[in-house]
Short mmCIF file of C-alpha atoms and ligand atoms in Angstrom, two decimals:
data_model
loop_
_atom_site.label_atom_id
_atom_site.label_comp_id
_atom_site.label_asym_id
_atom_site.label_seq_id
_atom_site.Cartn_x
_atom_site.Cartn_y
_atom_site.Cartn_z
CA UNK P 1 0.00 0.00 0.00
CA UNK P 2 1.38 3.08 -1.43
CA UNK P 3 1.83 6.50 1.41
CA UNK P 4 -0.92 8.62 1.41
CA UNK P 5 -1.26 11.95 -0.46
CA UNK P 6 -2.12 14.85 1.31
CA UNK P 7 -4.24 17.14 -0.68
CA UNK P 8 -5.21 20.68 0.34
CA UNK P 9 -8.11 22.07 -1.40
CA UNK P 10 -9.11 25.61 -0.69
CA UNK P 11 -12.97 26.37 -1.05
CA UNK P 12 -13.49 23.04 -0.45
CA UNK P 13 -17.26 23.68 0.52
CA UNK P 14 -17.98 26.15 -2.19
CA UNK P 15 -19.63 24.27 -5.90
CA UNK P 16 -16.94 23.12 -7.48
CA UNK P 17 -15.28 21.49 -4.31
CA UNK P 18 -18.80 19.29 -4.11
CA UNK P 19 -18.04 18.32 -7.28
CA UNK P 20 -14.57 17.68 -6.81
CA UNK P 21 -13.63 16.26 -3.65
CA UNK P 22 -15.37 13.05 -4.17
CA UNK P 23 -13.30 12.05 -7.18
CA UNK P 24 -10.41 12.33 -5.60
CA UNK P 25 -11.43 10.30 -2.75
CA UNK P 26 -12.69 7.47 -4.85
CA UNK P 27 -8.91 7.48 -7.20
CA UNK P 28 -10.10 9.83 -10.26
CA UNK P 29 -7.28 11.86 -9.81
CA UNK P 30 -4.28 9.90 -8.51
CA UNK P 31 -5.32 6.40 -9.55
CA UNK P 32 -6.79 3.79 -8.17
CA UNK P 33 -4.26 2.47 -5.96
CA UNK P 34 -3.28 5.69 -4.13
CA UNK P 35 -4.62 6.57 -0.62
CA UNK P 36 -5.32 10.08 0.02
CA UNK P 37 -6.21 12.61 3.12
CA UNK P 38 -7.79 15.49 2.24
CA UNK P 39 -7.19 19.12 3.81
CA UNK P 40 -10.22 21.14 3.39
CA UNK P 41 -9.77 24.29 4.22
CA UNK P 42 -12.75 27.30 3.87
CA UNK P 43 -12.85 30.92 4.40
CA UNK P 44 -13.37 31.73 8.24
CA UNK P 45 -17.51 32.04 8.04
CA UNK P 46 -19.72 30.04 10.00
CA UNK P 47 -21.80 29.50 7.38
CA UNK P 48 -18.80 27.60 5.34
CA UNK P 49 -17.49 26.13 8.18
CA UNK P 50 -20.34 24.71 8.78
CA UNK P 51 -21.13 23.04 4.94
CA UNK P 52 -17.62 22.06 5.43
CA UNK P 53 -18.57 19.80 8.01
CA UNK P 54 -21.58 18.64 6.25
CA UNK P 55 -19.72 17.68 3.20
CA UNK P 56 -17.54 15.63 5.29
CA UNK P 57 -20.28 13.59 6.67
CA UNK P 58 -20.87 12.66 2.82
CA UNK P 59 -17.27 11.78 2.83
CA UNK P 60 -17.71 9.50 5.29
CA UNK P 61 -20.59 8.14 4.41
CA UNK P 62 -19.17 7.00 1.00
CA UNK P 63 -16.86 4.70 2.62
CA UNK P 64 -14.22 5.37 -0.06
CA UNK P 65 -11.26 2.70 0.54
CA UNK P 66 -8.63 5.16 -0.30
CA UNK P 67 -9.83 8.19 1.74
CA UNK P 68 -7.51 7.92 4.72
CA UNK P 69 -7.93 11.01 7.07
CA UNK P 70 -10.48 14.38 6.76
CA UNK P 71 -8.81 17.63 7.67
CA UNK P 72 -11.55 20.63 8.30
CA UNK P 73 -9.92 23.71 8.73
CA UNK P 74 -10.32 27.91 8.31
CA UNK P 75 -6.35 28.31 9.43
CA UNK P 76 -3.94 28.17 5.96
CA UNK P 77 -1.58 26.96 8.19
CA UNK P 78 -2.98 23.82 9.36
CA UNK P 79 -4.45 23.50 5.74
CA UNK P 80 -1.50 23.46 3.67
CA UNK P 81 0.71 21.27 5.81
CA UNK P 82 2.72 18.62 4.16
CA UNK P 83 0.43 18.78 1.46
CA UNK P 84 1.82 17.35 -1.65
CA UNK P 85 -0.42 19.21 -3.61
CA UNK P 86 -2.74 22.40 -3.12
CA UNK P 87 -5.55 23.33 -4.72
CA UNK P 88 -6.57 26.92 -5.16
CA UNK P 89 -10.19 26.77 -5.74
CA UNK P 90 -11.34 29.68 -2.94
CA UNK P 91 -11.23 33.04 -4.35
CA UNK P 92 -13.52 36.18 -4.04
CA UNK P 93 -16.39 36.18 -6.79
CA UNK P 94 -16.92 39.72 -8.47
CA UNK P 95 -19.53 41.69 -6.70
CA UNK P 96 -21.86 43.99 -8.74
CA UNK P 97 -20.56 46.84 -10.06
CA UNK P 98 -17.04 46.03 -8.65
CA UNK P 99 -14.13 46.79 -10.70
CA UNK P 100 -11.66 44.03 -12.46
CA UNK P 101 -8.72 45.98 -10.88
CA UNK P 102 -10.50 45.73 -7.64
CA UNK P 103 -10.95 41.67 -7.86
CA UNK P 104 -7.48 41.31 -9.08
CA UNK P 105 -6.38 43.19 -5.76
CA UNK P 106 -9.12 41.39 -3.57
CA UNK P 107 -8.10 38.08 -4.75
CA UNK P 108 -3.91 38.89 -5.05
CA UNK P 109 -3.96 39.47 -1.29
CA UNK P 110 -5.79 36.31 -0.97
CA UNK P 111 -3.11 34.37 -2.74
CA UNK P 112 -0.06 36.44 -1.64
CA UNK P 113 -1.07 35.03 1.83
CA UNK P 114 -1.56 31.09 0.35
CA UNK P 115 1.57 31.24 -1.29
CA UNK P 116 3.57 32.32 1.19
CA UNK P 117 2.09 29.91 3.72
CA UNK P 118 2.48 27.50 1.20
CA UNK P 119 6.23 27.85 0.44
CA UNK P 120 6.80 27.73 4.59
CA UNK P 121 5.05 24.87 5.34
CA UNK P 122 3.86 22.28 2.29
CA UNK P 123 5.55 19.07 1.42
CA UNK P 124 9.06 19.74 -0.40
CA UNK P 125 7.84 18.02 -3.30
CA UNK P 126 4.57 20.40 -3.10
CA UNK P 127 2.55 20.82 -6.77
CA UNK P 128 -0.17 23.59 -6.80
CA UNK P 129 -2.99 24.19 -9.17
CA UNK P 130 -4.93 27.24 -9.39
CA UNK P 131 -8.74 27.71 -10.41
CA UNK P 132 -9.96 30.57 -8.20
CA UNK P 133 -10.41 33.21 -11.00
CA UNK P 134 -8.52 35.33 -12.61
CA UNK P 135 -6.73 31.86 -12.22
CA UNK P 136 -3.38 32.60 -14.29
CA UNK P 137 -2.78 35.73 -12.46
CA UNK P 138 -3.65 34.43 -8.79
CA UNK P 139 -1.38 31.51 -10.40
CA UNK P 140 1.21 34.27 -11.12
CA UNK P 141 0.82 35.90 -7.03
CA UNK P 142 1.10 32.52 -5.64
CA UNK P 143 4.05 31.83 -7.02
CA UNK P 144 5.96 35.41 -6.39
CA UNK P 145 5.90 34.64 -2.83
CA UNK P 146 7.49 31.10 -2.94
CA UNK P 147 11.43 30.83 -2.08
CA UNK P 148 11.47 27.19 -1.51
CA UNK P 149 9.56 25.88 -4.03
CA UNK P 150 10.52 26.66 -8.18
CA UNK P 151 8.04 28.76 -10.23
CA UNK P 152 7.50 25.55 -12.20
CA UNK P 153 5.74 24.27 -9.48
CA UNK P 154 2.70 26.37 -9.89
CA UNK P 155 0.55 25.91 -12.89
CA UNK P 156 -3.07 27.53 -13.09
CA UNK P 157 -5.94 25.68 -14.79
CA UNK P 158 -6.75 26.13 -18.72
CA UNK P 159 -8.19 22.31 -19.05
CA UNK P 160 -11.85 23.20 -18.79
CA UNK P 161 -11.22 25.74 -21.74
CA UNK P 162 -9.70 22.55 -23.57
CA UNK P 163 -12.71 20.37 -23.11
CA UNK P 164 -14.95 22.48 -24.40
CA UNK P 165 -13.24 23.50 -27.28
CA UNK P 166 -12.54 19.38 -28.06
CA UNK P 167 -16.33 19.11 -27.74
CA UNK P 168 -17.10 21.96 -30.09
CA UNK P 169 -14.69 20.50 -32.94
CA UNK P 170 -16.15 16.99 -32.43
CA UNK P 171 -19.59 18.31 -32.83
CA UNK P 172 -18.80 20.98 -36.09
CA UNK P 173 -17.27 17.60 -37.83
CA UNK P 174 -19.47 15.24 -37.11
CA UNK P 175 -16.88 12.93 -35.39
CA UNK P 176 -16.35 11.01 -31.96
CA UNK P 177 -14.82 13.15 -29.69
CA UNK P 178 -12.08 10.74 -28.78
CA UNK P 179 -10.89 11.49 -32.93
CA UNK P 180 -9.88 15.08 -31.86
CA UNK P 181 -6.38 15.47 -30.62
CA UNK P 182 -3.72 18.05 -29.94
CA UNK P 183 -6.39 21.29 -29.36
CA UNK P 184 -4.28 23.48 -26.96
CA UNK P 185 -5.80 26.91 -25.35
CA UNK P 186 -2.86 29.46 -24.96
CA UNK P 187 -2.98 32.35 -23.10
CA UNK P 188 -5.35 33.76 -20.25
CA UNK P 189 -8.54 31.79 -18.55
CA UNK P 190 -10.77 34.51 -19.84
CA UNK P 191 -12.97 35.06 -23.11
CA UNK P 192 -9.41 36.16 -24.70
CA UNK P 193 -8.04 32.87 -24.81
CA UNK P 194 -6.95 31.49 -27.82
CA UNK P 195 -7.54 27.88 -28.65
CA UNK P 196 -5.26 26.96 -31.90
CA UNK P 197 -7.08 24.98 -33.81
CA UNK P 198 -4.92 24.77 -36.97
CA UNK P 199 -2.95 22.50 -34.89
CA UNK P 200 -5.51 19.93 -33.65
CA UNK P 201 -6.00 16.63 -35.93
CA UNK P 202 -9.35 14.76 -36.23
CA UNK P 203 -9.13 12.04 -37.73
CA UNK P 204 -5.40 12.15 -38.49
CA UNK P 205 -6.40 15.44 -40.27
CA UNK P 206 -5.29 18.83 -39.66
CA UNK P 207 -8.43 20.66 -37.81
CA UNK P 208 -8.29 22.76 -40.63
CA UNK P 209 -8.83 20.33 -43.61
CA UNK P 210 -11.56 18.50 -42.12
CA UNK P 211 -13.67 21.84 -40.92
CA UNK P 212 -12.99 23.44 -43.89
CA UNK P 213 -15.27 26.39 -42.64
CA UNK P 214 -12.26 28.81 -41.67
CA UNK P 215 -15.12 31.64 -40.54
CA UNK P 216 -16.16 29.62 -38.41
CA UNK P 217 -12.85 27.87 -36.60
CA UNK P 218 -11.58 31.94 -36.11
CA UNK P 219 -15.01 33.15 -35.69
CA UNK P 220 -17.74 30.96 -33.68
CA UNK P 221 -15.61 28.26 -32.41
CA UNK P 222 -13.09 30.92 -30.89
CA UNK P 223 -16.25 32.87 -29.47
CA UNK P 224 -17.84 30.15 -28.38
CA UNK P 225 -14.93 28.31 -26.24
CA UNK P 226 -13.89 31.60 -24.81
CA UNK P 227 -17.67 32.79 -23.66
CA UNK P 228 -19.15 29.58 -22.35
CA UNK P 229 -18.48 29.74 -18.88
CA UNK P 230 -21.25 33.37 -19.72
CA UNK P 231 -23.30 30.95 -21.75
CA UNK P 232 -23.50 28.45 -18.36
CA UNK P 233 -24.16 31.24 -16.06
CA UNK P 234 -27.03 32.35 -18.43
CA UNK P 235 -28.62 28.99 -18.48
CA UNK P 236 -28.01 27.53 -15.11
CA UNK P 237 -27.79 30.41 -13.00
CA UNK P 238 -24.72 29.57 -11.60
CA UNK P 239 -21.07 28.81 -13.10
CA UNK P 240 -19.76 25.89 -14.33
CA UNK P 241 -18.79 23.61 -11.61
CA UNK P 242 -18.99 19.72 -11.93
CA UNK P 243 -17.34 20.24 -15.83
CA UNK P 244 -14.37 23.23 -13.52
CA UNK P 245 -14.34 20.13 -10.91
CA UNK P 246 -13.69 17.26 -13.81
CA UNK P 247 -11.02 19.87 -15.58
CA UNK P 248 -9.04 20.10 -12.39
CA UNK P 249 -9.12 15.99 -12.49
CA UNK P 250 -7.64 16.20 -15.54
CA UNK P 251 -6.01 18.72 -15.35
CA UNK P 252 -3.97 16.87 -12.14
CA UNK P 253 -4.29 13.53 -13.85
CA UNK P 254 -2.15 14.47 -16.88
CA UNK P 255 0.39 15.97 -14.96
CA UNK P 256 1.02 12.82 -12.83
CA UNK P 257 1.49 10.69 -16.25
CA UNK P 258 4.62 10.80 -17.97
CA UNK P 259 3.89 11.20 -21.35
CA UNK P 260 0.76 13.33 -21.46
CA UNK P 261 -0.02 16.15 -23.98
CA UNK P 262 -1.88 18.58 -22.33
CA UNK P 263 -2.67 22.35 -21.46
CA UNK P 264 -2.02 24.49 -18.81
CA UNK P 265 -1.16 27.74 -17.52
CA UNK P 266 2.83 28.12 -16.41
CA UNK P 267 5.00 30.90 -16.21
CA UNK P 268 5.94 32.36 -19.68
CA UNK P 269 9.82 32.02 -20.72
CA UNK P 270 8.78 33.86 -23.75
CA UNK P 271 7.37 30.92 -25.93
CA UNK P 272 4.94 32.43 -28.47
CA UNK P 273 5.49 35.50 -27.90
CA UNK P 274 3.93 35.90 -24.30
CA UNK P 275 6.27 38.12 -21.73
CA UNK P 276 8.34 36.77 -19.34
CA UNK P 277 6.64 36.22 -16.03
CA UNK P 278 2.81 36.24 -16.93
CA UNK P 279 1.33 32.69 -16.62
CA UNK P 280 -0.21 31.37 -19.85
CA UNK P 281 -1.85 28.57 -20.94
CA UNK P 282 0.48 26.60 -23.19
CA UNK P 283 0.84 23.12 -24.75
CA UNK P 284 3.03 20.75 -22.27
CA UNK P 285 4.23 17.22 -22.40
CA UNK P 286 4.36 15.37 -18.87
CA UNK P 287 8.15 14.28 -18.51
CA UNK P 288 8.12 12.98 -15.06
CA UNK P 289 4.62 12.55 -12.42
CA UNK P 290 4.71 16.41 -11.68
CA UNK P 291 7.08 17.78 -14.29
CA UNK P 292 6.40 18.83 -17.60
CA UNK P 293 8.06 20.16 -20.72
CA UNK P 294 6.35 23.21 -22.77
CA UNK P 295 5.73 22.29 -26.28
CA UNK P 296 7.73 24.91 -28.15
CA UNK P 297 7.67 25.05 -32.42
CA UNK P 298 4.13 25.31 -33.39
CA UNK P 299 3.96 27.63 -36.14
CA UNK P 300 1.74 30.24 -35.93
CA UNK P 301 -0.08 32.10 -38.79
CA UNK P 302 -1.07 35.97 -38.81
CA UNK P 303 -4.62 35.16 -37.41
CA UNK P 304 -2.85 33.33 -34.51
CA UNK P 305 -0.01 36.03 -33.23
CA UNK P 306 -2.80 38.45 -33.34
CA UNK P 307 -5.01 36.33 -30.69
CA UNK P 308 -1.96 35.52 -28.76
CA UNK P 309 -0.80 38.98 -28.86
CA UNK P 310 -4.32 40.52 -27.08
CA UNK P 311 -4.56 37.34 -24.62
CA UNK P 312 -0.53 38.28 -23.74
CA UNK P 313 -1.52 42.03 -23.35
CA UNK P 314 -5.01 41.23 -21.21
CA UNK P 315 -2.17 39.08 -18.93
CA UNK P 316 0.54 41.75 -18.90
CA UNK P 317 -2.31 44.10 -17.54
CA UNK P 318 -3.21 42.40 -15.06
CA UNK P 319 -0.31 41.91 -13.73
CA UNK P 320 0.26 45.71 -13.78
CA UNK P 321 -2.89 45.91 -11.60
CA UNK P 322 -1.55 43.53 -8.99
CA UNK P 323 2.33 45.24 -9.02
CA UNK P 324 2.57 47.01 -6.24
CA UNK P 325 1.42 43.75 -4.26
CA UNK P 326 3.96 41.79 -5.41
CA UNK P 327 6.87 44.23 -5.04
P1 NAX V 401 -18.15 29.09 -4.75
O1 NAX V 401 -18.47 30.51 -4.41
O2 NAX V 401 -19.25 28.09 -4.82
O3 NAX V 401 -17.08 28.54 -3.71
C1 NAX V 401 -15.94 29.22 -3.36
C2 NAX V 401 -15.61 28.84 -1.94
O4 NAX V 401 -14.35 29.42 -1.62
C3 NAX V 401 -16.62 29.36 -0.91
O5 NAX V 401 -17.09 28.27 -0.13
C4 NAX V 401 -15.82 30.36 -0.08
O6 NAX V 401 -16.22 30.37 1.30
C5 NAX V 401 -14.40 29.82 -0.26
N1 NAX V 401 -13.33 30.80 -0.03
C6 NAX V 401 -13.31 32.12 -0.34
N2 NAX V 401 -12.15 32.67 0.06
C7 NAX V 401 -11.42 31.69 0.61
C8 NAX V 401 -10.14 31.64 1.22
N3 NAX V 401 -9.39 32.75 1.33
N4 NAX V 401 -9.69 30.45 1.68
C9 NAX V 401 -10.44 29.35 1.60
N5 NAX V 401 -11.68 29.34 1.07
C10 NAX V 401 -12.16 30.49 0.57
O7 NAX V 401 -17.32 29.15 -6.12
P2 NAX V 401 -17.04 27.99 -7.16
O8 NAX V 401 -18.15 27.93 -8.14
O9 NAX V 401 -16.66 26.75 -6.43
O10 NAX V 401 -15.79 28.61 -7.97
C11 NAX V 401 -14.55 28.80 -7.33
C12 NAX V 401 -13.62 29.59 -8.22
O11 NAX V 401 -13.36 28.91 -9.42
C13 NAX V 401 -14.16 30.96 -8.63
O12 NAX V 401 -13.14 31.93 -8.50
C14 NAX V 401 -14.52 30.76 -10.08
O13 NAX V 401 -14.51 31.98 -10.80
C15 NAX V 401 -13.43 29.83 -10.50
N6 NAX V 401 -13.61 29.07 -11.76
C16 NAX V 401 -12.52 28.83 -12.52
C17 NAX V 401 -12.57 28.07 -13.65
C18 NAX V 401 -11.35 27.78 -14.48
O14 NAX V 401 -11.49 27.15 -15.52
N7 NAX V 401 -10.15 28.21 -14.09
C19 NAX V 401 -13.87 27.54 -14.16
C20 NAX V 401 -14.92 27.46 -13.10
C21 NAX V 401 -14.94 28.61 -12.12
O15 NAX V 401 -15.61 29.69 -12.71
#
């Protein structure tokens, strides 16, 4: 019997970590053959506390063989230690009327304080994954306060973006999803994402060449990927969380097996064109469980650099909002 994983999960009562915690406890994530203990950790409010406790119970009551130990806690501290990997779910939604510059600065003093408890008191070979939006830059935050742990370590979560825009190209062409391969979403976790769909193959085809519809691969398809978490909102009345929960399961999955082509959001070393230092989704190949290589050398037409260009300026501004946090 393998160790078990410790696995901190921030907003772990909130809709996507209802949706989430009980695949990891029955081996979605890790496999089925490793134990975990899960560290829940919620915002100090009663109120969460108390779901917290109540989503627990259903823990318990699932009698999940590989759940070894529950940790409830409002304290970072007690959250995050030893974990092996964290996952940044909690964040602060946008109010109405409240600025973007003000939710950047709400949520970077959020994850100023998680990364820096983090980096003191996490497992050494800690991984962290961020969803609480705006993911890459709360991704980006994290990170600036870790001394102990490499950049490399943090990766923010573009998966759900790739799902959906595998879906919509298996749907345009008529296909089984499972024919669609190597769609990759670069940039931000926002509408200006760009997923590059002259390099996915279905069927063994380029994208391309079997959609030969190229208004609607740079028009539609783009629009739709990057406005469907609005489109989910509209129709459910709340965001997406059980499709955000299975993302995160994938998104973890593919970076435990070597060999994996995948996307997600890591700090920029000026591949494509994106600045130094923002985090942006990107193509990756899994060398190692945890470690990855970005996938450098796709070729990039004039309709491409100019969506890569505005999701690398939408990151660079954020970033700008959340300077004077980060020092
Ligand atoms: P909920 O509001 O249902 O849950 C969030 C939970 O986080 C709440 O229970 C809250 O008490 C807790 N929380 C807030 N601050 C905290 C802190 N400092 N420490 C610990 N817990 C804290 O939101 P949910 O629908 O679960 O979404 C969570 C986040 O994921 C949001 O920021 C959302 O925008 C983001 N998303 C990101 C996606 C992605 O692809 N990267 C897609 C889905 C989702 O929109």
């Amino acid at each position: 019997m393998k160790a078990p994983l410790r696995v901190a999960v921030t907003g772990a009562a909130g809709q996507i970590g209802y949706a989430l915690l009980f695949r990891i406890a029955s081996g979605a994530m890790f496999g089925p053959d490793q134990p975990v203990i899960l560290q829940l950790i919620e915002a100090p409010i009663e109120k969460a506390m108390k779901a917290l406790e109540g989503v627990a119970m259903e823990l318990d009551d699932c009698a999940f063989p590989l759940l070894k130990g529950i940790v409830m806690t409002d304290d970072a501290h007690v959250g995050f230690k030893d974990a092996n990997w964290c996952l940044l779910i909690g964040a602060k939604p946008r109010g109405p009327g409240m600025e973007r510059a003000d939710l950047l600065k709400d949520n970077g003093r959020i994850f100023i304080g998680q990364g820096k408890i983090i980096d003191a008191v996490a497992a050494d070979d800690a991984r962290i994954a961020v969803v609480g939006n705006p993911a890459n830059t709360n991704c980006m935050i994290a990170a600036s306060q870790a001394k102990r742990l490499p950049s490399d370590r943090f990766t923010a979560m573009v998966r759900l973006d790739q799902n959906r825009a595998q879906t919509q190209l298996a749907k345009k062409a008529g296909v089984d999803l499972t024919a669609v391969k190597d769609i990759f979403i670069y940039g931000n976790h926002s509408p200006s994402m760009f997923p590059a769909f002259a390099h996915a193959t279905i069927d063994g085809k380029a994208a391309p060449d079997a959609i030969t519809d190229s208004a609607w691969l740079q028009g539609p398809f783009c629009e739709t990927v990057g406005k469907r978490g609005a489109a989910i909102i509209a129709a459910r009345g709340a965001s997406s969380a059980a499709s955000a929960a299975n993302a995160l399961v994938d998104h973890v999955r593919d970076l435990m097996t070597p060999g994996a082509i995948h996307s997600i959001a890591v700090k920029s070393n000026g591949a494509y064109g994106f600045d130094a230092n923002v985090w942006a989704g990107m193509p990756v190949r899994t060398t190692t469980p945890g470690a990855y290589e970005v996938i450098t050398g796709y070729a990039m037409d004039a309709f491409a650099q100019s969506k890569l260009a505005a999701t690398n300026k939408e990151l660079v501004e954020e970033r700008a909002f959340v300077a004077e946090l980060i020092g």
